[in-house]
Amino acid sequence: DTLVQGEVFGTLRIMDSLESSLDAAPGEPIVVLLLNASGDEEVTNEQIKGVILAHDLPHLSHLALRARQQGLPLVACSWSDESALGEVRSLEGKRVSLLASQNDVKIAESSETPPAPSLDHNQPAVENSIEVAEPSVVDTSYAGQLLEEPYVSLELGGAKANACRQL
C-alpha cells in the first residue's frame, strides 16, 4: 500500500524501529525496511530517503503525514507469504531502487546512481517544467441559483459539482 509516492535510490538497511541506530556511512542515502512502527514516529535522519514498512499502517498516522510533508516515499507492505519479505531482506546492504506509485510498489536491486547536481556555475540551471492546463471559461449567468443535477457542467458548477454529477 503506497502511503507516499516517489522514487528513490539508496542502500537497503533493515531496522527494527526508527529509534534504532543506523549503521551507514555519513551522507549515504538509505532506504529502510522497517520491521516495527506504531505510527507515532518521525523520520528525523536525513540519510533516510525512503521507508518500506513490513506491516500495514493507517494513511492518517503521524508517520504517514510527516513522510508526506517531507516528500519521503513510504510504503506499507503486508506480505501474505514470508518469501516476498525474504526477497526484500536478501537485498540488505545492496543498492536498491524504490518506486512507489499509486498502483504499484517496486523494490529492486539497482546499479543506478541518481544524477548529482551540477557544480559548474557556468552552465545554466535546468528548470523543472510543469504543464499547466488553460483556465476554463466559467459561466456565471446561473450564479446563486440551484441547478438540477443533469444540468451541472464544469463551466456552470465547477469541477467538484461536475465530478459528483458524473458519479
Short mmCIF file of N, CA and C in Angstrom, two decimals:
data_model
loop_
_atom_site.label_atom_id
_atom_site.label_comp_id
_atom_site.label_asym_id
_atom_site.label_seq_id
_atom_site.Cartn_x
_atom_site.Cartn_y
_atom_site.Cartn_z
N ASP A 1 0.86 -1.17 0.00
CA ASP A 1 0.00 0.00 0.00
C ASP A 1 0.90 1.24 0.00
N THR A 2 0.78 2.09 -0.99
CA THR A 2 1.60 3.29 -1.06
C THR A 2 0.97 4.39 -0.23
N LEU A 3 1.70 4.86 0.76
CA LEU A 3 1.24 5.96 1.60
C LEU A 3 1.75 7.29 1.05
N VAL A 4 2.99 7.30 0.54
CA VAL A 4 3.58 8.48 -0.08
C VAL A 4 4.30 8.01 -1.35
N GLN A 5 3.94 8.60 -2.49
CA GLN A 5 4.53 8.19 -3.76
C GLN A 5 5.90 8.82 -3.96
N GLY A 6 6.72 8.15 -4.78
CA GLY A 6 8.02 8.70 -5.12
C GLY A 6 8.96 7.61 -5.57
N GLU A 7 10.13 8.03 -6.06
CA GLU A 7 11.17 7.10 -6.47
C GLU A 7 12.47 7.53 -5.82
N VAL A 8 13.13 6.59 -5.17
CA VAL A 8 14.39 6.87 -4.50
C VAL A 8 15.38 5.74 -4.73
N PHE A 9 16.65 6.06 -4.56
CA PHE A 9 17.74 5.09 -4.65
C PHE A 9 18.52 5.18 -3.36
N GLY A 10 18.98 4.05 -2.88
CA GLY A 10 19.80 4.05 -1.68
C GLY A 10 20.17 2.63 -1.28
N THR A 11 20.98 2.53 -0.25
CA THR A 11 21.38 1.23 0.27
C THR A 11 20.29 0.75 1.22
N LEU A 12 19.85 -0.49 1.04
CA LEU A 12 18.80 -1.02 1.90
C LEU A 12 19.36 -1.42 3.25
N ARG A 13 18.75 -0.91 4.29
CA ARG A 13 19.10 -1.26 5.67
C ARG A 13 17.82 -1.74 6.36
N ILE A 14 17.95 -2.76 7.19
CA ILE A 14 16.81 -3.27 7.94
C ILE A 14 16.91 -2.73 9.36
N MET A 15 15.81 -2.14 9.83
CA MET A 15 15.77 -1.59 11.18
C MET A 15 14.54 -2.13 11.90
N ASP A 16 14.70 -2.41 13.19
CA ASP A 16 13.58 -2.87 13.99
C ASP A 16 12.61 -1.72 14.25
N SER A 17 13.15 -0.53 14.49
CA SER A 17 12.33 0.66 14.72
C SER A 17 13.13 1.88 14.28
N LEU A 18 12.46 3.01 14.15
CA LEU A 18 13.16 4.23 13.74
C LEU A 18 14.06 4.76 14.84
N GLU A 19 13.85 4.29 16.07
CA GLU A 19 14.71 4.71 17.17
C GLU A 19 16.03 3.95 17.17
N SER A 20 16.11 2.85 16.41
CA SER A 20 17.34 2.07 16.34
C SER A 20 18.45 2.90 15.69
N SER A 21 19.68 2.56 16.03
CA SER A 21 20.80 3.28 15.41
C SER A 21 20.97 2.79 13.98
N LEU A 22 21.37 3.70 13.11
CA LEU A 22 21.52 3.42 11.69
C LEU A 22 22.98 3.16 11.38
N ASP A 23 23.26 1.99 10.86
CA ASP A 23 24.63 1.61 10.51
C ASP A 23 24.87 1.99 9.05
N ALA A 24 25.34 3.22 8.83
CA ALA A 24 25.58 3.69 7.46
C ALA A 24 26.66 4.75 7.46
N ALA A 25 27.34 4.85 6.34
CA ALA A 25 28.37 5.87 6.19
C ALA A 25 27.69 7.24 6.15
N PRO A 26 28.35 8.26 6.69
CA PRO A 26 27.76 9.60 6.67
C PRO A 26 27.46 10.05 5.23
N GLY A 27 26.26 10.58 5.04
CA GLY A 27 25.87 11.09 3.73
C GLY A 27 25.35 10.04 2.76
N GLU A 28 25.43 8.75 3.13
CA GLU A 28 24.98 7.68 2.26
C GLU A 28 23.44 7.64 2.25
N PRO A 29 22.81 7.69 1.06
CA PRO A 29 21.35 7.59 1.01
C PRO A 29 20.89 6.19 1.40
N ILE A 30 19.86 6.12 2.23
CA ILE A 30 19.39 4.86 2.79
C ILE A 30 17.91 4.66 2.48
N VAL A 31 17.56 3.44 2.11
CA VAL A 31 16.17 3.00 2.03
C VAL A 31 16.01 2.00 3.17
N VAL A 32 15.04 2.23 4.04
CA VAL A 32 14.89 1.42 5.25
C VAL A 32 13.74 0.44 5.10
N LEU A 33 14.01 -0.83 5.43
CA LEU A 33 12.96 -1.82 5.63
C LEU A 33 12.69 -1.79 7.13
N LEU A 34 11.57 -1.22 7.51
CA LEU A 34 11.23 -1.00 8.91
C LEU A 34 10.31 -2.11 9.39
N LEU A 35 10.77 -2.90 10.35
CA LEU A 35 10.01 -4.06 10.81
C LEU A 35 8.87 -3.70 11.74
N ASN A 36 9.05 -2.66 12.56
CA ASN A 36 8.02 -2.27 13.54
C ASN A 36 7.86 -0.77 13.57
N ALA A 37 6.61 -0.33 13.49
CA ALA A 37 6.30 1.10 13.63
C ALA A 37 4.90 1.21 14.20
N SER A 38 4.75 2.08 15.18
CA SER A 38 3.43 2.29 15.77
C SER A 38 2.64 3.34 15.00
N GLY A 39 3.36 4.18 14.27
CA GLY A 39 2.71 5.25 13.52
C GLY A 39 2.91 6.61 14.16
N ASP A 40 3.46 6.63 15.38
CA ASP A 40 3.70 7.89 16.09
C ASP A 40 5.10 8.44 15.84
N GLU A 41 5.93 7.69 15.10
CA GLU A 41 7.32 8.08 14.89
C GLU A 41 7.43 9.19 13.83
N GLU A 42 8.65 9.72 13.75
CA GLU A 42 9.01 10.66 12.69
C GLU A 42 10.34 10.21 12.11
N VAL A 43 10.54 10.48 10.83
CA VAL A 43 11.83 10.19 10.21
C VAL A 43 12.66 11.46 10.35
N THR A 44 13.64 11.40 11.26
CA THR A 44 14.46 12.58 11.53
C THR A 44 15.85 12.48 10.91
N ASN A 45 16.25 11.29 10.50
CA ASN A 45 17.57 11.09 9.91
C ASN A 45 17.51 11.48 8.43
N GLU A 46 18.28 12.48 8.03
CA GLU A 46 18.24 12.97 6.66
C GLU A 46 18.81 11.99 5.65
N GLN A 47 19.52 10.96 6.11
CA GLN A 47 20.06 9.95 5.20
C GLN A 47 18.96 9.02 4.69
N ILE A 48 17.87 8.91 5.44
CA ILE A 48 16.77 8.02 5.04
C ILE A 48 15.98 8.70 3.93
N LYS A 49 15.97 8.05 2.76
CA LYS A 49 15.32 8.61 1.58
C LYS A 49 14.00 7.93 1.27
N GLY A 50 13.75 6.75 1.85
CA GLY A 50 12.51 6.03 1.63
C GLY A 50 12.32 4.98 2.71
N VAL A 51 11.06 4.65 3.01
CA VAL A 51 10.76 3.68 4.07
C VAL A 51 9.79 2.63 3.54
N ILE A 52 10.15 1.37 3.78
CA ILE A 52 9.29 0.23 3.46
C ILE A 52 8.87 -0.37 4.80
N LEU A 53 7.60 -0.29 5.14
CA LEU A 53 7.11 -0.87 6.38
C LEU A 53 6.75 -2.33 6.15
N ALA A 54 7.06 -3.19 7.09
CA ALA A 54 6.78 -4.61 6.96
C ALA A 54 5.39 -4.97 7.46
N HIS A 55 4.53 -3.97 7.64
CA HIS A 55 3.15 -4.21 8.08
C HIS A 55 2.29 -3.03 7.65
N ASP A 56 0.98 -3.17 7.78
CA ASP A 56 0.08 -2.09 7.40
C ASP A 56 0.18 -0.92 8.37
N LEU A 57 -0.20 0.26 7.87
CA LEU A 57 -0.19 1.47 8.68
C LEU A 57 -1.29 2.38 8.16
N PRO A 58 -2.07 3.01 9.04
CA PRO A 58 -3.12 3.92 8.57
C PRO A 58 -2.55 5.11 7.79
N HIS A 59 -3.26 5.52 6.76
CA HIS A 59 -2.83 6.64 5.93
C HIS A 59 -2.74 7.95 6.72
N LEU A 60 -3.53 8.07 7.78
CA LEU A 60 -3.52 9.31 8.55
C LEU A 60 -2.70 9.20 9.83
N SER A 61 -1.81 8.22 9.91
CA SER A 61 -0.93 8.12 11.07
C SER A 61 0.07 9.28 11.04
N HIS A 62 0.63 9.56 12.19
CA HIS A 62 1.61 10.65 12.31
C HIS A 62 2.79 10.41 11.36
N LEU A 63 3.26 9.17 11.31
CA LEU A 63 4.39 8.83 10.45
C LEU A 63 4.06 9.08 8.98
N ALA A 64 2.88 8.68 8.54
CA ALA A 64 2.48 8.88 7.15
C ALA A 64 2.33 10.37 6.82
N LEU A 65 1.76 11.13 7.73
CA LEU A 65 1.59 12.57 7.49
C LEU A 65 2.94 13.28 7.42
N ARG A 66 3.85 12.94 8.33
CA ARG A 66 5.18 13.57 8.32
C ARG A 66 5.96 13.17 7.06
N ALA A 67 5.85 11.93 6.65
CA ALA A 67 6.53 11.48 5.43
C ALA A 67 5.98 12.24 4.23
N ARG A 68 4.66 12.42 4.20
CA ARG A 68 4.04 13.17 3.10
C ARG A 68 4.55 14.62 3.08
N GLN A 69 4.65 15.23 4.24
CA GLN A 69 5.15 16.61 4.32
C GLN A 69 6.60 16.70 3.87
N GLN A 70 7.39 15.67 4.15
CA GLN A 70 8.81 15.66 3.77
C GLN A 70 9.03 15.18 2.34
N GLY A 71 7.97 14.64 1.70
CA GLY A 71 8.14 14.09 0.36
C GLY A 71 8.94 12.80 0.37
N LEU A 72 8.84 12.06 1.46
CA LEU A 72 9.60 10.83 1.66
C LEU A 72 8.74 9.64 1.26
N PRO A 73 9.12 8.90 0.20
CA PRO A 73 8.33 7.74 -0.19
C PRO A 73 8.16 6.76 0.98
N LEU A 74 6.91 6.34 1.20
CA LEU A 74 6.57 5.46 2.31
C LEU A 74 5.57 4.43 1.82
N VAL A 75 5.92 3.16 1.97
CA VAL A 75 5.01 2.08 1.59
C VAL A 75 4.82 1.14 2.76
N ALA A 76 3.61 0.60 2.88
CA ALA A 76 3.30 -0.38 3.92
C ALA A 76 2.96 -1.69 3.22
N CYS A 77 3.76 -2.70 3.45
CA CYS A 77 3.58 -3.99 2.77
C CYS A 77 3.12 -5.03 3.78
N SER A 78 1.98 -5.63 3.49
CA SER A 78 1.52 -6.75 4.32
C SER A 78 1.69 -8.00 3.47
N TRP A 79 2.84 -8.65 3.62
CA TRP A 79 3.16 -9.81 2.81
C TRP A 79 2.37 -11.00 3.30
N SER A 80 1.65 -11.64 2.36
CA SER A 80 0.86 -12.81 2.72
C SER A 80 1.76 -14.04 2.91
N ASP A 81 2.88 -14.05 2.21
CA ASP A 81 3.83 -15.14 2.42
C ASP A 81 5.20 -14.55 2.78
N GLU A 82 5.92 -15.27 3.57
CA GLU A 82 7.22 -14.80 4.05
C GLU A 82 8.28 -14.76 2.98
N SER A 83 8.06 -15.45 1.84
CA SER A 83 9.09 -15.49 0.80
C SER A 83 9.31 -14.11 0.18
N ALA A 84 8.23 -13.32 0.02
CA ALA A 84 8.38 -11.98 -0.55
C ALA A 84 9.18 -11.09 0.40
N LEU A 85 8.88 -11.18 1.68
CA LEU A 85 9.66 -10.42 2.68
C LEU A 85 11.10 -10.89 2.67
N GLY A 86 11.30 -12.19 2.53
CA GLY A 86 12.66 -12.74 2.47
C GLY A 86 13.44 -12.22 1.28
N GLU A 87 12.76 -12.04 0.14
CA GLU A 87 13.41 -11.49 -1.05
C GLU A 87 13.90 -10.07 -0.78
N VAL A 88 13.08 -9.28 -0.13
CA VAL A 88 13.48 -7.90 0.19
C VAL A 88 14.61 -7.91 1.22
N ARG A 89 14.51 -8.77 2.21
CA ARG A 89 15.58 -8.88 3.22
C ARG A 89 16.91 -9.26 2.59
N SER A 90 16.87 -10.07 1.52
CA SER A 90 18.11 -10.51 0.87
C SER A 90 18.85 -9.36 0.18
N LEU A 91 18.17 -8.23 0.02
CA LEU A 91 18.80 -7.06 -0.60
C LEU A 91 19.51 -6.16 0.40
N GLU A 92 19.52 -6.54 1.68
CA GLU A 92 20.14 -5.70 2.71
C GLU A 92 21.61 -5.46 2.37
N GLY A 93 22.01 -4.20 2.47
CA GLY A 93 23.38 -3.80 2.19
C GLY A 93 23.63 -3.52 0.71
N LYS A 94 22.66 -3.81 -0.13
CA LYS A 94 22.81 -3.56 -1.57
C LYS A 94 22.09 -2.28 -1.96
N ARG A 95 22.54 -1.72 -3.06
CA ARG A 95 21.90 -0.51 -3.59
C ARG A 95 20.59 -0.92 -4.24
N VAL A 96 19.49 -0.26 -3.85
CA VAL A 96 18.17 -0.60 -4.37
C VAL A 96 17.47 0.65 -4.89
N SER A 97 16.46 0.39 -5.71
CA SER A 97 15.55 1.47 -6.10
C SER A 97 14.19 1.13 -5.53
N LEU A 98 13.52 2.13 -5.02
CA LEU A 98 12.17 2.00 -4.50
C LEU A 98 11.29 2.91 -5.33
N LEU A 99 10.36 2.32 -6.05
CA LEU A 99 9.41 3.08 -6.86
C LEU A 99 8.03 2.84 -6.27
N ALA A 100 7.48 3.87 -5.67
CA ALA A 100 6.17 3.78 -5.04
C ALA A 100 5.20 4.64 -5.82
N SER A 101 4.30 3.99 -6.55
CA SER A 101 3.28 4.73 -7.29
C SER A 101 1.92 4.39 -6.69
N GLN A 102 0.90 5.02 -7.19
CA GLN A 102 -0.43 4.83 -6.64
C GLN A 102 -0.88 3.37 -6.76
N ASN A 103 -0.50 2.71 -7.85
CA ASN A 103 -0.99 1.36 -8.10
C ASN A 103 0.03 0.26 -7.87
N ASP A 104 1.29 0.62 -7.65
CA ASP A 104 2.33 -0.40 -7.63
C ASP A 104 3.49 0.02 -6.74
N VAL A 105 4.17 -0.98 -6.19
CA VAL A 105 5.40 -0.76 -5.44
C VAL A 105 6.45 -1.69 -6.02
N LYS A 106 7.59 -1.12 -6.42
CA LYS A 106 8.67 -1.93 -6.96
C LYS A 106 9.93 -1.69 -6.15
N ILE A 107 10.51 -2.78 -5.68
CA ILE A 107 11.77 -2.73 -4.93
C ILE A 107 12.72 -3.64 -5.68
N ALA A 108 13.81 -3.08 -6.16
CA ALA A 108 14.73 -3.89 -6.97
C ALA A 108 16.16 -3.45 -6.72
N GLU A 109 17.08 -4.41 -6.91
CA GLU A 109 18.50 -4.07 -6.84
C GLU A 109 18.81 -3.13 -7.99
N SER A 110 19.62 -2.14 -7.74
CA SER A 110 19.89 -1.13 -8.75
C SER A 110 21.35 -0.74 -8.74
N SER A 111 21.89 -0.53 -9.91
CA SER A 111 23.24 -0.01 -10.02
C SER A 111 23.20 1.47 -10.37
N GLU A 112 21.96 1.97 -10.57
CA GLU A 112 21.80 3.37 -10.96
C GLU A 112 22.17 4.28 -9.81
N THR A 113 22.74 5.39 -10.19
CA THR A 113 23.04 6.44 -9.25
C THR A 113 22.23 7.65 -9.66
N PRO A 114 21.53 8.27 -8.75
CA PRO A 114 20.76 9.44 -9.14
C PRO A 114 21.69 10.53 -9.64
N PRO A 115 21.24 11.34 -10.60
CA PRO A 115 22.11 12.38 -11.12
C PRO A 115 22.50 13.37 -10.04
N ALA A 116 23.79 13.67 -9.98
CA ALA A 116 24.29 14.62 -8.99
C ALA A 116 24.04 16.03 -9.50
N PRO A 117 23.76 16.97 -8.62
CA PRO A 117 23.58 18.34 -9.06
C PRO A 117 24.88 18.88 -9.64
N SER A 118 24.76 19.67 -10.68
CA SER A 118 25.94 20.22 -11.34
C SER A 118 26.59 21.28 -10.46
N LEU A 119 27.88 21.19 -10.31
CA LEU A 119 28.60 22.19 -9.53
C LEU A 119 29.23 23.25 -10.43
N ASP A 120 29.05 23.11 -11.75
CA ASP A 120 29.59 24.05 -12.72
C ASP A 120 28.65 25.25 -12.78
N HIS A 121 29.07 26.38 -12.23
CA HIS A 121 28.22 27.56 -12.17
C HIS A 121 28.11 28.28 -13.50
N ASN A 122 28.92 27.88 -14.50
CA ASN A 122 28.85 28.50 -15.82
C ASN A 122 27.71 27.92 -16.65
N GLN A 123 27.25 26.70 -16.30
CA GLN A 123 26.15 26.11 -17.03
C GLN A 123 24.84 26.65 -16.49
N PRO A 124 23.87 26.90 -17.39
CA PRO A 124 22.58 27.37 -16.90
C PRO A 124 21.87 26.25 -16.13
N ALA A 125 21.16 26.63 -15.12
CA ALA A 125 20.43 25.64 -14.32
C ALA A 125 19.27 25.09 -15.14
N VAL A 126 19.03 23.81 -15.00
CA VAL A 126 17.90 23.19 -15.68
C VAL A 126 16.69 23.37 -14.79
N GLU A 127 15.65 23.95 -15.34
CA GLU A 127 14.45 24.19 -14.55
C GLU A 127 13.46 23.07 -14.77
N ASN A 128 12.75 22.72 -13.72
CA ASN A 128 11.68 21.75 -13.86
C ASN A 128 10.53 22.42 -14.60
N SER A 129 9.94 21.71 -15.54
CA SER A 129 8.82 22.29 -16.26
C SER A 129 7.54 21.64 -15.79
N ILE A 130 6.54 22.44 -15.61
CA ILE A 130 5.24 21.97 -15.19
C ILE A 130 4.24 22.39 -16.25
N GLU A 131 3.47 21.42 -16.74
CA GLU A 131 2.47 21.74 -17.73
C GLU A 131 1.20 22.16 -17.02
N VAL A 132 0.73 23.34 -17.34
CA VAL A 132 -0.46 23.87 -16.69
C VAL A 132 -1.57 23.94 -17.72
N ALA A 133 -2.74 23.45 -17.36
CA ALA A 133 -3.88 23.49 -18.27
C ALA A 133 -4.39 24.92 -18.39
N GLU A 134 -4.93 25.23 -19.55
CA GLU A 134 -5.53 26.54 -19.76
C GLU A 134 -6.74 26.69 -18.85
N PRO A 135 -6.92 27.87 -18.25
CA PRO A 135 -8.10 28.04 -17.40
C PRO A 135 -9.37 27.99 -18.25
N SER A 136 -10.40 27.35 -17.73
CA SER A 136 -11.64 27.27 -18.48
C SER A 136 -12.49 28.51 -18.22
N VAL A 137 -13.35 28.80 -19.16
CA VAL A 137 -14.25 29.94 -19.03
C VAL A 137 -15.41 29.49 -18.15
N VAL A 138 -15.72 30.30 -17.16
CA VAL A 138 -16.78 29.97 -16.22
C VAL A 138 -18.01 30.80 -16.56
N ASP A 139 -19.14 30.12 -16.68
CA ASP A 139 -20.42 30.78 -16.96
C ASP A 139 -21.04 31.16 -15.62
N THR A 140 -21.17 32.46 -15.35
CA THR A 140 -21.73 32.91 -14.07
C THR A 140 -23.18 33.35 -14.21
N SER A 141 -23.82 33.07 -15.33
CA SER A 141 -25.20 33.52 -15.53
C SER A 141 -26.17 32.83 -14.59
N TYR A 142 -25.80 31.68 -14.01
CA TYR A 142 -26.66 30.97 -13.07
C TYR A 142 -26.21 31.16 -11.62
N ALA A 143 -25.39 32.14 -11.37
CA ALA A 143 -24.85 32.36 -10.03
C ALA A 143 -25.98 32.56 -9.04
N GLY A 144 -25.91 31.86 -7.93
CA GLY A 144 -26.90 32.00 -6.86
C GLY A 144 -28.15 31.16 -7.09
N GLN A 145 -28.23 30.44 -8.20
CA GLN A 145 -29.39 29.61 -8.48
C GLN A 145 -29.05 28.14 -8.25
N LEU A 146 -30.05 27.38 -7.91
CA LEU A 146 -29.88 25.94 -7.72
C LEU A 146 -30.05 25.25 -9.05
N LEU A 147 -29.04 24.50 -9.46
CA LEU A 147 -29.10 23.76 -10.72
C LEU A 147 -29.43 22.31 -10.43
N GLU A 148 -30.31 21.75 -11.22
CA GLU A 148 -30.61 20.33 -11.10
C GLU A 148 -29.43 19.54 -11.61
N GLU A 149 -29.23 18.37 -11.05
CA GLU A 149 -28.05 17.55 -11.35
C GLU A 149 -27.78 17.33 -12.83
N PRO A 150 -28.77 17.06 -13.70
CA PRO A 150 -28.44 16.82 -15.11
C PRO A 150 -27.88 18.04 -15.83
N TYR A 151 -28.10 19.24 -15.27
CA TYR A 151 -27.67 20.46 -15.94
C TYR A 151 -26.32 20.98 -15.47
N VAL A 152 -25.75 20.33 -14.48
CA VAL A 152 -24.45 20.76 -13.96
C VAL A 152 -23.36 20.39 -14.96
N SER A 153 -22.48 21.33 -15.22
CA SER A 153 -21.32 21.07 -16.08
C SER A 153 -20.10 21.69 -15.41
N LEU A 154 -18.94 21.45 -15.98
CA LEU A 154 -17.71 22.02 -15.43
C LEU A 154 -17.79 23.54 -15.42
N GLU A 155 -18.33 24.11 -16.49
CA GLU A 155 -18.39 25.57 -16.61
C GLU A 155 -19.43 26.18 -15.68
N LEU A 156 -20.54 25.47 -15.43
CA LEU A 156 -21.61 26.03 -14.61
C LEU A 156 -21.45 25.75 -13.13
N GLY A 157 -21.00 24.54 -12.77
CA GLY A 157 -20.98 24.18 -11.37
C GLY A 157 -19.60 24.00 -10.77
N GLY A 158 -18.58 23.99 -11.62
CA GLY A 158 -17.23 23.79 -11.12
C GLY A 158 -16.85 22.33 -11.16
N ALA A 159 -15.59 22.07 -10.88
CA ALA A 159 -15.02 20.72 -11.01
C ALA A 159 -15.65 19.73 -10.03
N LYS A 160 -15.85 20.15 -8.78
CA LYS A 160 -16.38 19.22 -7.78
C LYS A 160 -17.83 18.83 -8.09
N ALA A 161 -18.65 19.81 -8.42
CA ALA A 161 -20.05 19.53 -8.73
C ALA A 161 -20.15 18.67 -9.99
N ASN A 162 -19.32 18.94 -10.97
CA ASN A 162 -19.32 18.15 -12.20
C ASN A 162 -18.91 16.70 -11.92
N ALA A 163 -17.91 16.52 -11.07
CA ALA A 163 -17.46 15.17 -10.71
C ALA A 163 -18.57 14.43 -9.97
N CYS A 164 -19.27 15.10 -9.07
CA CYS A 164 -20.39 14.47 -8.35
C CYS A 164 -21.50 14.08 -9.31
N ARG A 165 -21.78 14.90 -10.29
CA ARG A 165 -22.80 14.59 -11.30
C ARG A 165 -22.42 13.34 -12.04
N GLN A 166 -21.13 13.20 -12.37
CA GLN A 166 -20.69 12.04 -13.13
C GLN A 166 -20.77 10.75 -12.32
N LEU A 167 -20.68 10.87 -11.00
CA LEU A 167 -20.79 9.69 -10.15
C LEU A 167 -22.21 9.17 -10.17
#
